Coordinates of C-alpha atoms in Angstrom, one line a residue:
X171 CA 34.0 83.2 15.3
X172 CA 33.2 81.6 18.8
X173 CA 29.6 80.7 18.9
X174 CA 29.1 81.0 15.1
X175 CA 31.6 77.1 16.2
X176 CA 29.4 76.1 19.0
X177 CA 26.8 76.6 17.0
X178 CA 27.7 74.4 14.5
X179 CA 29.1 71.7 16.8
X180 CA 26.1 71.9 17.8
X181 CA 23.7 71.2 14.6
X182 CA 26.4 68.5 13.5
X183 CA 25.9 66.5 16.8
X184 CA 21.5 66.8 17.5
X185 CA 21.4 65.6 12.7
X186 CA 24.1 63.0 14.4
X187 CA 26.6 63.3 11.7
X188 CA 29.4 64.5 14.0
X189 CA 31.1 62.3 12.0
X190 CA 31.7 63.8 9.5
X191 CA 33.4 66.7 11.4
X192 CA 36.7 66.1 10.2
X193 CA 35.2 65.7 6.7
X194 CA 33.8 68.9 7.1
X195 CA 37.0 71.0 7.4
X196 CA 39.3 68.7 5.4
X197 CA 36.6 70.4 2.3
X198 CA 36.5 73.7 4.3
X199 CA 39.9 74.0 3.8
X200 CA 40.0 73.0 0.4
X201 CA 38.4 75.3 -0.5
X202 CA 40.1 79.0 1.4
X203 CA 43.5 77.2 -0.7
X204 CA 41.6 77.9 -3.2
X205 CA 40.3 81.0 -2.8
X206 CA 43.2 82.8 -1.5
X207 CA 45.6 80.9 -4.6
X208 CA 47.6 78.9 -2.0
X209 CA 48.8 76.4 -3.1
X210 CA 50.4 73.2 -0.8
X211 CA 54.2 71.2 -2.3
X212 CA 55.3 68.7 -0.2
X213 CA 58.4 67.6 -0.2
X214 CA 59.8 64.1 0.4
X215 CA 63.9 63.8 0.5
X216 CA 66.1 60.2 1.7
X217 CA 67.6 62.9 4.1
X218 CA 67.6 66.9 5.4
X219 CA 67.3 68.6 2.8
X220 CA 69.5 72.3 3.4
X221 CA 67.8 75.7 3.2
X222 CA 69.4 76.3 0.0
X223 CA 67.7 73.5 -1.0
X224 CA 64.9 73.8 0.5
X225 CA 64.8 77.7 -2.0
X226 CA 66.3 75.8 -4.9
X227 CA 62.9 73.3 -5.3
X228 CA 60.7 75.9 -4.1
X229 CA 61.8 78.3 -6.8
X230 CA 61.3 75.4 -9.1
X231 CA 57.2 74.4 -8.1
X232 CA 56.6 78.1 -8.4
X233 CA 57.6 78.3 -11.3
X234 CA 55.5 75.2 -12.4
X235 CA 52.1 76.4 -10.3
X236 CA 50.3 79.0 -11.1
X237 CA 51.2 83.0 -11.4
X238 CA 50.5 84.2 -8.6
X239 CA 49.8 81.5 -6.8
X240 CA 50.7 81.3 -2.9
X241 CA 53.4 78.3 -2.1
X242 CA 52.8 76.9 0.9
X243 CA 56.0 74.2 1.7
X244 CA 56.5 71.1 3.5
X245 CA 59.4 69.1 3.5
X246 CA 59.3 65.8 4.5
X247 CA 62.5 62.4 4.9
X248 CA 61.6 59.6 4.8
X249 CA 64.9 57.4 4.3
X250 CA 62.6 54.1 1.8
X251 CA 63.2 56.3 -1.2
X252 CA 66.4 56.4 -1.4
X253 CA 67.5 59.1 -2.6
X254 CA 66.1 61.9 -5.3
X255 CA 62.5 64.0 -4.5
X256 CA 58.8 63.5 -4.3
X257 CA 57.3 65.7 -4.9
X258 CA 53.4 66.9 -4.6
X259 CA 52.2 69.4 -6.2
X260 CA 48.0 70.2 -6.0
X261 CA 46.8 66.4 -8.0
X262 CA 50.3 66.5 -9.7
X263 CA 52.5 63.9 -8.5
X264 CA 56.3 65.0 -9.1
X265 CA 58.2 61.3 -8.2
X266 CA 62.0 61.2 -8.6
X267 CA 63.0 59.2 -6.2
X268 CA 65.7 56.3 -6.8
X269 CA 63.3 53.4 -5.5
X270 CA 60.7 54.6 -7.8
X271 CA 64.0 54.6 -11.5
X272 CA 64.8 51.2 -9.7
X273 CA 61.6 49.6 -10.4
X274 CA 61.2 51.0 -13.6
X275 CA 64.5 49.8 -14.5
X276 CA 63.1 45.9 -13.1
X277 CA 60.3 46.0 -14.8
X278 CA 62.1 46.4 -17.8
X279 CA 64.4 43.6 -17.1
X280 CA 61.3 41.7 -15.9
X281 CA 59.7 41.4 -19.5
X282 CA 60.6 39.9 -22.1
X283 CA 62.5 40.6 -25.8
X284 CA 60.2 40.7 -28.2

């Protein structure tokens, strides 16, 4: 593989396409994951989740994923969401954060009553 990779990079350089390398890698990763039925699930919480909580989230997302899909779970924290979870799985986003709920309430309060 090393020789093929080096040759590929040489071709990109020779054809002045080296700037496209990052995009090529991203696309390769997308196609590879699709072929292997791997689903990336990015979970953001306001505070770190315990192992038990992570397991519960993974189990819930496995039920939403296609049958036989292997989940690649990524857990991150972001205090700005204030609470709840934001889950990105493929193209879907499940936003149950306190920040988003407060924003929705604010929007409803700003609209005049008809």
